[in-house]
mmCIF file of C-alpha atoms and ligand atoms in Angstrom:
data_model
loop_
_atom_site.group_PDB
_atom_site.id
_atom_site.type_symbol
_atom_site.label_atom_id
_atom_site.label_comp_id
_atom_site.label_asym_id
_atom_site.label_seq_id
_atom_site.Cartn_x
_atom_site.Cartn_y
_atom_site.Cartn_z
ATOM 1 C CA UNK A 1 -0.314 7.803 -23.114
ATOM 2 C CA UNK A 2 -0.005 4.028 -22.597
ATOM 3 C CA UNK A 3 2.278 3.085 -19.686
ATOM 4 C CA UNK A 4 3.546 -0.360 -18.673
ATOM 5 C CA UNK A 5 3.845 -0.579 -14.880
ATOM 6 C CA UNK A 6 6.105 -3.107 -13.138
ATOM 7 C CA UNK A 7 6.077 -3.796 -9.374
ATOM 8 C CA UNK A 8 8.308 -6.267 -7.510
ATOM 9 C CA UNK A 9 9.139 -4.457 -4.253
ATOM 10 C CA UNK A 10 7.962 -7.142 -1.855
ATOM 11 C CA UNK A 11 6.245 -10.487 -2.473
ATOM 12 C CA UNK A 12 3.965 -9.664 -5.402
ATOM 13 C CA UNK A 13 5.194 -9.839 -9.002
ATOM 14 C CA UNK A 14 2.945 -7.463 -10.917
ATOM 15 C CA UNK A 15 2.606 -5.901 -14.363
ATOM 16 C CA UNK A 16 -0.123 -3.633 -15.749
ATOM 17 C CA UNK A 17 -0.925 -1.461 -18.740
ATOM 18 C CA UNK A 18 -2.724 1.814 -17.947
ATOM 19 C CA UNK A 19 -3.863 4.623 -20.259
ATOM 20 C CA UNK A 20 -3.428 8.257 -19.142
ATOM 21 C CA UNK A 21 -2.921 7.258 -15.502
ATOM 22 C CA UNK A 22 -6.542 6.165 -15.172
ATOM 23 C CA UNK A 23 -7.888 3.505 -17.540
ATOM 24 C CA UNK A 24 -6.685 0.013 -16.646
ATOM 25 C CA UNK A 25 -6.192 -2.199 -19.721
ATOM 26 C CA UNK A 26 -4.647 -5.013 -17.679
ATOM 27 C CA UNK A 27 -3.510 -5.570 -14.100
ATOM 28 C CA UNK A 28 -1.779 -8.896 -13.433
ATOM 29 C CA UNK A 29 -0.453 -10.010 -10.046
ATOM 30 C CA UNK A 30 1.396 -13.205 -9.103
ATOM 31 C CA UNK A 31 1.245 -13.516 -5.330
ATOM 32 C CA UNK A 32 3.863 -15.453 -3.362
ATOM 33 C CA UNK A 33 1.680 -15.563 -0.251
ATOM 34 C CA UNK A 34 1.373 -19.348 -0.137
ATOM 35 C CA UNK A 35 5.141 -19.811 -0.464
ATOM 36 C CA UNK A 36 5.960 -17.457 2.430
ATOM 37 C CA UNK A 37 3.008 -18.542 4.608
ATOM 38 C CA UNK A 38 4.842 -21.672 5.712
ATOM 39 C CA UNK A 39 7.607 -19.463 7.184
ATOM 40 C CA UNK A 40 5.120 -17.067 8.825
ATOM 41 C CA UNK A 41 6.580 -14.088 6.953
ATOM 42 C CA UNK A 42 8.455 -13.011 3.842
ATOM 43 C CA UNK A 43 11.858 -14.632 3.241
ATOM 44 C CA UNK A 44 13.713 -12.051 1.086
ATOM 45 C CA UNK A 45 15.936 -14.513 -0.793
ATOM 46 C CA UNK A 46 12.957 -16.734 -1.651
ATOM 47 C CA UNK A 47 11.003 -13.640 -2.761
ATOM 48 C CA UNK A 48 13.638 -12.482 -5.256
ATOM 49 C CA UNK A 49 13.983 -15.961 -6.761
ATOM 50 C CA UNK A 50 10.205 -16.175 -7.173
ATOM 51 C CA UNK A 51 10.180 -12.776 -8.889
ATOM 52 C CA UNK A 52 12.732 -14.076 -11.417
ATOM 53 C CA UNK A 53 10.464 -17.033 -12.203
ATOM 54 C CA UNK A 54 7.271 -14.979 -12.415
ATOM 55 C CA UNK A 55 8.228 -11.695 -14.062
ATOM 56 C CA UNK A 56 8.293 -12.739 -17.748
ATOM 57 C CA UNK A 57 5.016 -14.761 -17.649
ATOM 58 C CA UNK A 58 3.278 -11.903 -15.778
ATOM 59 C CA UNK A 59 4.567 -9.332 -18.278
ATOM 60 C CA UNK A 60 3.370 -11.443 -21.203
ATOM 61 C CA UNK A 61 -0.061 -11.856 -19.580
ATOM 62 C CA UNK A 62 -0.382 -8.120 -18.897
ATOM 63 C CA UNK A 63 0.595 -7.219 -22.488
ATOM 64 C CA UNK A 64 -1.719 -9.875 -23.980
ATOM 65 C CA UNK A 65 -4.694 -8.874 -21.833
ATOM 66 C CA UNK A 66 -4.156 -5.226 -22.821
ATOM 67 C CA UNK A 67 -3.873 -6.351 -26.468
ATOM 68 C CA UNK A 68 -0.717 -4.232 -26.573
ATOM 69 C CA UNK A 69 2.545 -4.648 -28.477
ATOM 70 C CA UNK A 70 5.807 -3.071 -27.306
ATOM 71 C CA UNK A 71 5.350 -0.511 -30.067
ATOM 72 C CA UNK A 72 2.040 0.626 -28.527
ATOM 73 C CA UNK A 73 3.721 1.675 -25.277
ATOM 74 C CA UNK A 74 4.778 5.252 -24.505
ATOM 75 C CA UNK A 75 6.864 4.465 -21.429
ATOM 76 C CA UNK A 76 7.714 2.108 -18.590
ATOM 77 C CA UNK A 77 7.201 2.860 -14.881
ATOM 78 C CA UNK A 78 8.894 0.601 -12.352
ATOM 79 C CA UNK A 79 9.067 0.569 -8.562
ATOM 80 C CA UNK A 80 12.601 1.618 -7.551
ATOM 81 C CA UNK A 81 12.016 1.610 -3.752
ATOM 82 C CA UNK A 82 11.328 1.342 -0.898
ATOM 83 C CA UNK A 83 11.343 -2.440 -0.622
ATOM 84 C CA UNK A 84 13.532 -5.522 -0.541
ATOM 85 C CA UNK A 85 16.740 -4.925 -2.553
ATOM 86 C CA UNK A 86 16.779 -8.329 -4.263
ATOM 87 C CA UNK A 87 13.094 -8.086 -5.155
ATOM 88 C CA UNK A 88 13.321 -4.505 -6.476
ATOM 89 C CA UNK A 89 16.318 -5.473 -8.644
ATOM 90 C CA UNK A 90 14.258 -7.967 -10.633
ATOM 91 C CA UNK A 91 11.661 -5.381 -11.627
ATOM 92 C CA UNK A 92 14.109 -2.561 -12.281
ATOM 93 C CA UNK A 93 16.436 -4.689 -14.422
ATOM 94 C CA UNK A 94 13.546 -6.159 -16.395
ATOM 95 C CA UNK A 95 12.183 -2.663 -17.033
ATOM 96 C CA UNK A 96 15.614 -1.413 -18.130
ATOM 97 C CA UNK A 97 16.062 -4.345 -20.501
ATOM 98 C CA UNK A 98 12.724 -3.619 -22.213
ATOM 99 C CA UNK A 99 13.444 0.122 -22.287
ATOM 100 C CA UNK A 100 16.827 -0.471 -23.947
ATOM 101 C CA UNK A 101 15.546 -3.033 -26.441
ATOM 102 C CA UNK A 102 12.442 -1.030 -27.419
ATOM 103 C CA UNK A 103 13.828 2.485 -27.098
ATOM 104 C CA UNK A 104 11.226 3.420 -24.485
ATOM 105 C CA UNK A 105 11.588 6.051 -21.726
ATOM 106 C CA UNK A 106 11.676 4.753 -18.164
ATOM 107 C CA UNK A 107 10.752 6.311 -14.808
ATOM 108 C CA UNK A 108 11.511 4.937 -11.344
ATOM 109 C CA UNK A 109 8.510 5.173 -8.999
ATOM 110 C CA UNK A 110 8.431 5.406 -5.220
ATOM 111 C CA UNK A 111 6.224 2.509 -4.056
ATOM 112 C CA UNK A 112 4.393 4.719 -1.533
ATOM 113 C CA UNK A 113 3.706 7.332 -4.203
ATOM 114 C CA UNK A 114 2.346 4.459 -6.290
ATOM 115 C CA UNK A 115 -0.081 3.528 -3.486
ATOM 116 C CA UNK A 116 -1.328 7.142 -3.429
ATOM 117 C CA UNK A 117 -1.872 7.133 -7.217
ATOM 118 C CA UNK A 118 -4.152 4.097 -6.962
ATOM 119 C CA UNK A 119 -6.734 6.818 -6.282
ATOM 120 C CA UNK A 120 -6.392 8.129 -9.840
ATOM 121 C CA UNK A 121 -7.217 4.718 -11.353
ATOM 122 C CA UNK A 122 -10.733 4.810 -12.849
ATOM 123 C CA UNK A 123 -11.094 8.393 -11.575
ATOM 124 C CA UNK A 124 -13.599 10.405 -13.560
ATOM 125 C CA UNK A 125 -15.375 7.287 -14.789
ATOM 126 C CA UNK A 126 -16.044 4.756 -12.012
ATOM 127 C CA UNK A 127 -15.045 7.018 -9.121
ATOM 128 C CA UNK A 128 -14.423 10.579 -7.944
ATOM 129 C CA UNK A 129 -11.364 12.493 -9.108
ATOM 130 C CA UNK A 130 -8.945 13.543 -6.314
ATOM 131 C CA UNK A 131 -8.905 17.322 -5.720
ATOM 132 C CA UNK A 132 -5.850 18.995 -4.132
ATOM 133 C CA UNK A 133 -4.932 19.608 -1.416
ATOM 134 C CA UNK A 134 -5.482 16.163 0.107
ATOM 135 C CA UNK A 135 -4.222 14.329 3.161
ATOM 136 C CA UNK A 136 -3.060 10.780 2.408
ATOM 137 C CA UNK A 137 -3.186 8.116 5.101
ATOM 138 C CA UNK A 138 -0.683 5.535 3.822
ATOM 139 C CA UNK A 139 -1.048 2.269 5.734
ATOM 140 C CA UNK A 140 0.948 -0.718 4.498
ATOM 141 C CA UNK A 141 3.211 -3.486 5.753
ATOM 142 C CA UNK A 142 6.131 -1.097 6.154
ATOM 143 C CA UNK A 143 4.546 2.344 6.576
ATOM 144 C CA UNK A 144 1.942 4.332 8.483
ATOM 145 C CA UNK A 145 2.290 7.880 7.223
ATOM 146 C CA UNK A 146 0.134 10.993 7.145
ATOM 147 C CA UNK A 147 1.113 13.062 4.129
ATOM 148 C CA UNK A 148 -0.122 16.424 2.870
ATOM 149 C CA UNK A 149 -0.230 16.354 -0.940
ATOM 150 C CA UNK A 150 -0.566 19.829 -2.454
ATOM 151 C CA UNK A 151 -0.226 18.837 -6.104
ATOM 152 C CA UNK A 152 1.192 16.064 -8.275
ATOM 153 C CA UNK A 153 4.512 14.947 -6.799
ATOM 154 C CA UNK A 154 4.320 17.547 -3.986
ATOM 155 C CA UNK A 155 4.407 15.922 -0.535
ATOM 156 C CA UNK A 156 4.850 17.118 3.033
ATOM 157 C CA UNK A 157 5.224 14.344 5.616
ATOM 158 C CA UNK A 158 3.093 15.308 8.630
ATOM 159 C CA UNK A 159 3.326 12.126 10.685
ATOM 160 C CA UNK A 160 4.715 8.635 10.639
ATOM 161 C CA UNK A 161 4.914 5.585 12.843
ATOM 162 C CA UNK A 162 7.581 5.620 15.530
ATOM 163 C CA UNK A 163 7.779 1.828 15.672
ATOM 164 C CA UNK A 164 5.575 -0.787 13.952
ATOM 165 C CA UNK A 165 3.609 0.052 10.805
ATOM 166 C CA UNK A 166 -0.140 -0.648 10.917
ATOM 167 C CA UNK A 167 0.132 -3.679 8.600
ATOM 168 C CA UNK A 168 3.117 -4.981 10.532
ATOM 169 C CA UNK A 169 1.077 -4.690 13.750
ATOM 170 C CA UNK A 170 -1.774 -6.673 12.160
ATOM 171 C CA UNK A 171 0.732 -9.328 11.031
ATOM 172 C CA UNK A 172 2.314 -9.592 14.511
ATOM 173 C CA UNK A 173 -1.046 -9.667 16.301
ATOM 174 C CA UNK A 174 -2.220 -12.468 14.006
ATOM 175 C CA UNK A 175 0.922 -14.441 14.869
ATOM 176 C CA UNK A 176 0.283 -13.881 18.609
ATOM 177 C CA UNK A 177 -3.293 -15.127 18.188
ATOM 178 C CA UNK A 178 -2.241 -18.073 15.999
ATOM 179 C CA UNK A 179 -4.236 -16.760 13.034
ATOM 180 C CA UNK A 180 -1.529 -17.256 10.418
ATOM 181 C CA UNK A 181 -0.070 -15.127 7.653
ATOM 182 C CA UNK A 182 -0.750 -12.621 6.184
ATOM 183 C CA UNK A 183 -2.169 -11.201 9.373
ATOM 184 C CA UNK A 184 -4.322 -8.318 8.169
ATOM 185 C CA UNK A 185 -6.910 -10.340 6.241
ATOM 186 C CA UNK A 186 -6.782 -13.081 8.942
ATOM 187 C CA UNK A 187 -7.559 -10.588 11.745
ATOM 188 C CA UNK A 188 -10.312 -8.958 9.692
ATOM 189 C CA UNK A 189 -11.917 -12.315 8.956
ATOM 190 C CA UNK A 190 -11.759 -13.494 12.590
ATOM 191 C CA UNK A 191 -12.974 -10.117 13.895
ATOM 192 C CA UNK A 192 -16.231 -10.395 11.953
ATOM 193 C CA UNK A 193 -17.598 -12.748 14.605
ATOM 194 C CA UNK A 194 -15.979 -11.040 17.593
ATOM 195 C CA UNK A 195 -17.015 -8.452 20.189
ATOM 196 C CA UNK A 196 -14.406 -5.682 20.231
ATOM 197 C CA UNK A 197 -15.390 -4.335 23.658
ATOM 198 C CA UNK A 198 -14.816 -7.637 25.453
ATOM 199 C CA UNK A 199 -11.071 -6.928 25.569
ATOM 200 C CA UNK A 200 -9.360 -3.766 26.827
ATOM 201 C CA UNK A 201 -6.384 -2.652 24.720
ATOM 202 C CA UNK A 202 -4.492 0.674 24.937
ATOM 203 C CA UNK A 203 -4.315 3.356 22.240
ATOM 204 C CA UNK A 204 -1.155 5.438 21.834
ATOM 205 C CA UNK A 205 -2.481 8.901 20.975
ATOM 206 C CA UNK A 206 0.925 10.675 21.038
ATOM 207 C CA UNK A 207 -0.931 13.943 21.673
ATOM 208 C CA UNK A 208 0.427 17.065 20.020
ATOM 209 C CA UNK A 209 1.944 15.070 17.146
ATOM 210 C CA UNK A 210 0.606 13.375 14.035
ATOM 211 C CA UNK A 211 2.816 10.335 14.637
ATOM 212 C CA UNK A 212 1.629 6.807 15.332
ATOM 213 C CA UNK A 213 2.849 4.005 17.575
ATOM 214 C CA UNK A 214 1.492 0.474 17.358
ATOM 215 C CA UNK A 215 4.026 -1.578 19.300
ATOM 216 C CA UNK A 216 2.277 -0.872 22.637
ATOM 217 C CA UNK A 217 -1.069 -2.322 21.621
ATOM 218 C CA UNK A 218 0.672 -5.367 20.164
ATOM 219 C CA UNK A 219 2.674 -5.933 23.383
ATOM 220 C CA UNK A 220 -0.466 -5.463 25.494
ATOM 221 C CA UNK A 221 -2.169 -8.182 23.448
ATOM 222 C CA UNK A 222 0.848 -10.470 23.879
ATOM 223 C CA UNK A 223 0.830 -9.969 27.677
ATOM 224 C CA UNK A 224 -2.891 -10.822 27.876
ATOM 225 C CA UNK A 225 -2.292 -14.001 25.859
ATOM 226 C CA UNK A 226 0.720 -14.952 28.003
ATOM 227 C CA UNK A 227 -1.312 -14.488 31.187
ATOM 228 C CA UNK A 228 -4.037 -16.760 29.781
ATOM 229 C CA UNK A 229 -6.518 -13.863 29.780
ATOM 230 C CA UNK A 230 -7.573 -14.315 26.153
ATOM 231 C CA UNK A 231 -10.202 -17.038 26.039
ATOM 232 C CA UNK A 232 -11.848 -15.959 22.826
ATOM 233 C CA UNK A 233 -9.594 -15.398 19.791
ATOM 234 C CA UNK A 234 -12.241 -13.719 17.647
ATOM 235 C CA UNK A 235 -13.018 -11.176 20.400
ATOM 236 C CA UNK A 236 -9.296 -10.445 20.738
ATOM 237 C CA UNK A 237 -8.984 -9.998 16.953
ATOM 238 C CA UNK A 238 -11.956 -7.592 16.956
ATOM 239 C CA UNK A 239 -10.547 -5.652 19.923
ATOM 240 C CA UNK A 240 -7.137 -5.344 18.310
ATOM 241 C CA UNK A 241 -8.573 -4.253 14.963
ATOM 242 C CA UNK A 242 -10.727 -1.631 16.681
ATOM 243 C CA UNK A 243 -7.769 -0.262 18.674
ATOM 244 C CA UNK A 244 -5.662 0.217 15.515
ATOM 245 C CA UNK A 245 -8.531 1.583 13.401
ATOM 246 C CA UNK A 246 -9.589 3.976 16.185
ATOM 247 C CA UNK A 247 -6.180 5.696 16.248
ATOM 248 C CA UNK A 248 -5.757 5.767 12.442
ATOM 249 C CA UNK A 249 -9.209 7.284 11.883
ATOM 250 C CA UNK A 250 -9.024 9.858 14.696
ATOM 251 C CA UNK A 251 -5.566 11.122 13.741
ATOM 252 C CA UNK A 252 -6.226 11.209 9.985
ATOM 253 C CA UNK A 253 -9.390 13.284 10.483
ATOM 254 C CA UNK A 254 -7.643 15.670 12.902
ATOM 255 C CA UNK A 255 -4.785 16.287 10.449
ATOM 256 C CA UNK A 256 -7.156 16.727 7.495
ATOM 257 C CA UNK A 257 -9.179 19.331 9.426
ATOM 258 C CA UNK A 258 -6.066 21.135 10.620
ATOM 259 C CA UNK A 259 -4.803 21.513 7.043
ATOM 260 C CA UNK A 260 -8.280 22.284 5.633
ATOM 261 C CA UNK A 261 -7.883 19.783 2.815
ATOM 262 C CA UNK A 262 -10.535 18.899 0.228
ATOM 263 C CA UNK A 263 -10.287 15.130 0.632
ATOM 264 C CA UNK A 264 -8.650 12.298 2.545
ATOM 265 C CA UNK A 265 -7.035 9.550 0.430
ATOM 266 C CA UNK A 266 -6.830 6.209 2.243
ATOM 267 C CA UNK A 267 -4.165 3.989 0.623
ATOM 268 C CA UNK A 268 -1.901 0.941 1.091
ATOM 269 C CA UNK A 269 -2.576 -2.715 1.859
ATOM 270 C CA UNK A 270 -4.318 -2.005 5.189
ATOM 271 C CA UNK A 271 -6.760 0.275 3.322
ATOM 272 C CA UNK A 272 -8.414 -2.896 2.025
ATOM 273 C CA UNK A 273 -9.701 -3.434 5.611
ATOM 274 C CA UNK A 274 -13.488 -2.942 5.559
ATOM 275 C CA UNK A 275 -13.765 -1.686 9.138
ATOM 276 C CA UNK A 276 -11.105 0.978 8.524
ATOM 277 C CA UNK A 277 -12.790 2.036 5.266
ATOM 278 C CA UNK A 278 -16.212 2.285 6.940
ATOM 279 C CA UNK A 279 -15.047 4.008 10.128
ATOM 280 C CA UNK A 280 -13.078 6.661 8.256
ATOM 281 C CA UNK A 281 -15.908 7.360 5.810
ATOM 282 C CA UNK A 282 -18.544 7.497 8.576
ATOM 283 C CA UNK A 283 -16.623 9.724 10.961
ATOM 284 C CA UNK A 284 -15.090 12.212 8.532
ATOM 285 C CA UNK A 285 -16.950 15.314 7.385
ATOM 286 C CA UNK A 286 -14.254 15.654 4.711
ATOM 287 C CA UNK A 287 -14.854 13.289 1.740
ATOM 288 C CA UNK A 288 -12.796 10.080 1.840
ATOM 289 C CA UNK A 289 -11.486 8.444 -1.344
ATOM 290 C CA UNK A 290 -10.273 4.867 -1.216
ATOM 291 C CA UNK A 291 -9.359 2.548 -4.116
ATOM 292 C CA UNK A 292 -10.987 -0.843 -4.670
ATOM 293 C CA UNK A 293 -9.446 -3.395 -2.250
ATOM 294 C CA UNK A 294 -7.507 -5.104 -5.073
ATOM 295 C CA UNK A 295 -5.907 -1.738 -5.933
ATOM 296 C CA UNK A 296 -5.007 -1.069 -2.260
ATOM 297 C CA UNK A 297 -2.684 -4.063 -1.911
ATOM 298 C CA UNK A 298 0.475 -4.169 -4.040
ATOM 299 C CA UNK A 299 -0.179 -3.962 -7.790
ATOM 300 C CA UNK A 300 1.408 -2.489 -10.908
ATOM 301 C CA UNK A 301 -1.553 -0.421 -12.144
ATOM 302 C CA UNK A 302 -0.867 2.099 -9.369
ATOM 303 C CA UNK A 303 2.799 2.254 -10.447
ATOM 304 C CA UNK A 304 1.756 2.904 -14.061
ATOM 305 C CA UNK A 305 -0.672 5.640 -12.895
ATOM 306 C CA UNK A 306 2.072 7.355 -10.916
ATOM 307 C CA UNK A 307 4.476 6.896 -13.829
ATOM 308 C CA UNK A 308 2.084 8.748 -16.145
ATOM 309 C CA UNK A 309 2.195 11.858 -13.915
ATOM 310 C CA UNK A 310 5.982 11.559 -13.576
ATOM 311 C CA UNK A 311 6.425 11.427 -17.368
ATOM 312 C CA UNK A 312 4.086 14.414 -17.738
ATOM 313 C CA UNK A 313 6.324 16.318 -15.311
ATOM 314 C CA UNK A 314 9.419 15.353 -17.337
ATOM 315 C CA UNK A 315 10.725 12.983 -14.653
ATOM 316 C CA UNK A 316 12.476 10.492 -16.941
ATOM 317 C CA UNK A 317 15.304 8.286 -15.620
ATOM 318 C CA UNK A 318 18.330 6.989 -17.471
ATOM 319 C CA UNK A 319 19.433 3.381 -17.835
ATOM 320 C CA UNK A 320 21.558 3.970 -14.727
ATOM 321 C CA UNK A 321 18.304 3.853 -12.691
ATOM 322 C CA UNK A 322 19.064 1.870 -9.538
ATOM 323 C CA UNK A 323 17.053 0.419 -6.669
ATOM 324 C CA UNK A 324 16.863 2.412 -3.412
ATOM 325 C CA UNK A 325 15.583 0.004 -0.689
ATOM 326 C CA UNK A 326 15.048 2.819 1.851
ATOM 327 C CA UNK A 327 13.698 5.407 -0.611
ATOM 328 C CA UNK A 328 11.745 8.179 1.154
ATOM 329 C CA UNK A 329 8.758 10.171 -0.069
ATOM 330 C CA UNK A 330 9.852 13.782 -0.526
HETATM 331 O O1 KG4 B 1 0.709 -2.349 0.636
HETATM 332 P P1 KG4 B 1 0.901 -3.792 0.921
HETATM 333 O O2 KG4 B 1 0.180 -4.784 0.063
HETATM 334 O O3 KG4 B 1 2.423 -4.146 0.904
HETATM 335 C C1 KG4 B 1 3.359 -3.242 1.421
HETATM 336 O O4 KG4 B 1 3.695 -2.267 0.722
HETATM 337 O O5 KG4 B 1 3.740 -3.457 2.595
HETATM 338 O O6 KG4 B 1 0.481 -4.014 2.447
HETATM 339 C C2 KG4 B 1 0.619 -5.254 3.056
HETATM 340 C C3 KG4 B 1 0.107 -5.137 4.485
HETATM 341 C C4 KG4 B 1 0.320 -6.408 5.289
HETATM 342 O O7 KG4 B 1 0.878 -6.080 6.538
HETATM 343 C C5 KG4 B 1 -1.079 -6.970 5.429
HETATM 344 O O8 KG4 B 1 -1.281 -7.710 6.619
HETATM 345 C C6 KG4 B 1 -1.913 -5.709 5.428
HETATM 346 O O9 KG4 B 1 -1.305 -4.880 4.476
HETATM 347 N N1 KG4 B 1 -3.296 -5.979 5.028
HETATM 348 C C7 KG4 B 1 -4.362 -5.776 5.832
HETATM 349 C C8 KG4 B 1 -5.492 -6.240 5.114
HETATM 350 N N2 KG4 B 1 -5.071 -6.698 3.897
HETATM 351 C C9 KG4 B 1 -3.729 -6.526 3.863
HETATM 352 N N3 KG4 B 1 -4.452 -5.268 7.078
HETATM 353 C C10 KG4 B 1 -5.662 -5.197 7.630
HETATM 354 N N4 KG4 B 1 -6.792 -5.644 7.026
HETATM 355 C C11 KG4 B 1 -6.751 -6.168 5.775
HETATM 356 N N5 KG4 B 1 -7.864 -6.596 5.182
HETATM 357 ZN ZN1 ZN B 2 2.681 -1.708 -0.792
#
């Protein structure tokens, strides 16, 4: 089954063609990072206009690279939410136009579910196949969730952030330290030359729950900077990264053990962080699966992979498919 995936929920315009939810024929991404960098964050109106400019060229590239014609496709999977309304609309309307013109079925994908399904890409060939039940640690710009997945499309939310998401915390900390945007890669890069233990930052354990909180560590960093107590930026970046990773790793392992799962799936943009990947793999006795870094950040291959399993389960949408900016995983 050959699925075209389309993703425009935030600031990446992406299209991909994937066979049977696993084999990537093409995976094209047009990033708007440089455009938003000058504002220090994503400007929603600018993002949607950029998507309009980029979507057709990206689609053409993805189809050409896959050597696919419209007639070769079996369906279209498109991110319907969560995300920025104006950005999501570009992808959803483009997908509906192709579906109508080519008589193809369409399925609306939850972006977070898409991140999870990045773990099925190349599974069985280049990497291990996920085995249920699994615990997913979803860490992105908008989410930090711990989710029990008992089968395809079967989710139980065990914990979530009560304030900032992990990626959001990285972005804010980078701004505080003057490291620019996007913050996650900037902090990781700076931290490589820093000593994490030269700065004391708090960890919010929220004992007795599987929830997270990252606003405290961010505020603590801000106070230290304001008081002139941060003399070395790279040490501060390393200390901040360690504080966030420490909590994510400890809580994910605890939840995975409690629910006796077979594997932990680490997903979302923050999952491209090397220290997080290493710490989780080293400290967990339960096997950890994590996609290649380029498949952790926003892409359309993961949406196509998720779409394949949705089609298999008969989850086909009509041409009345609409965007849901605050769509929840359920
Ligand atoms: O999943 P994603 O690409 O977009 C959303 O769905 O939000 O995640 C983007 C987030 C941003 O906050 C970015 O700073 C963070 O992921 N991120 C990282 C790294 N690469 C991206 N955070 C930490 N370390 C990284 N290497
Ligand atoms: Zn994402």
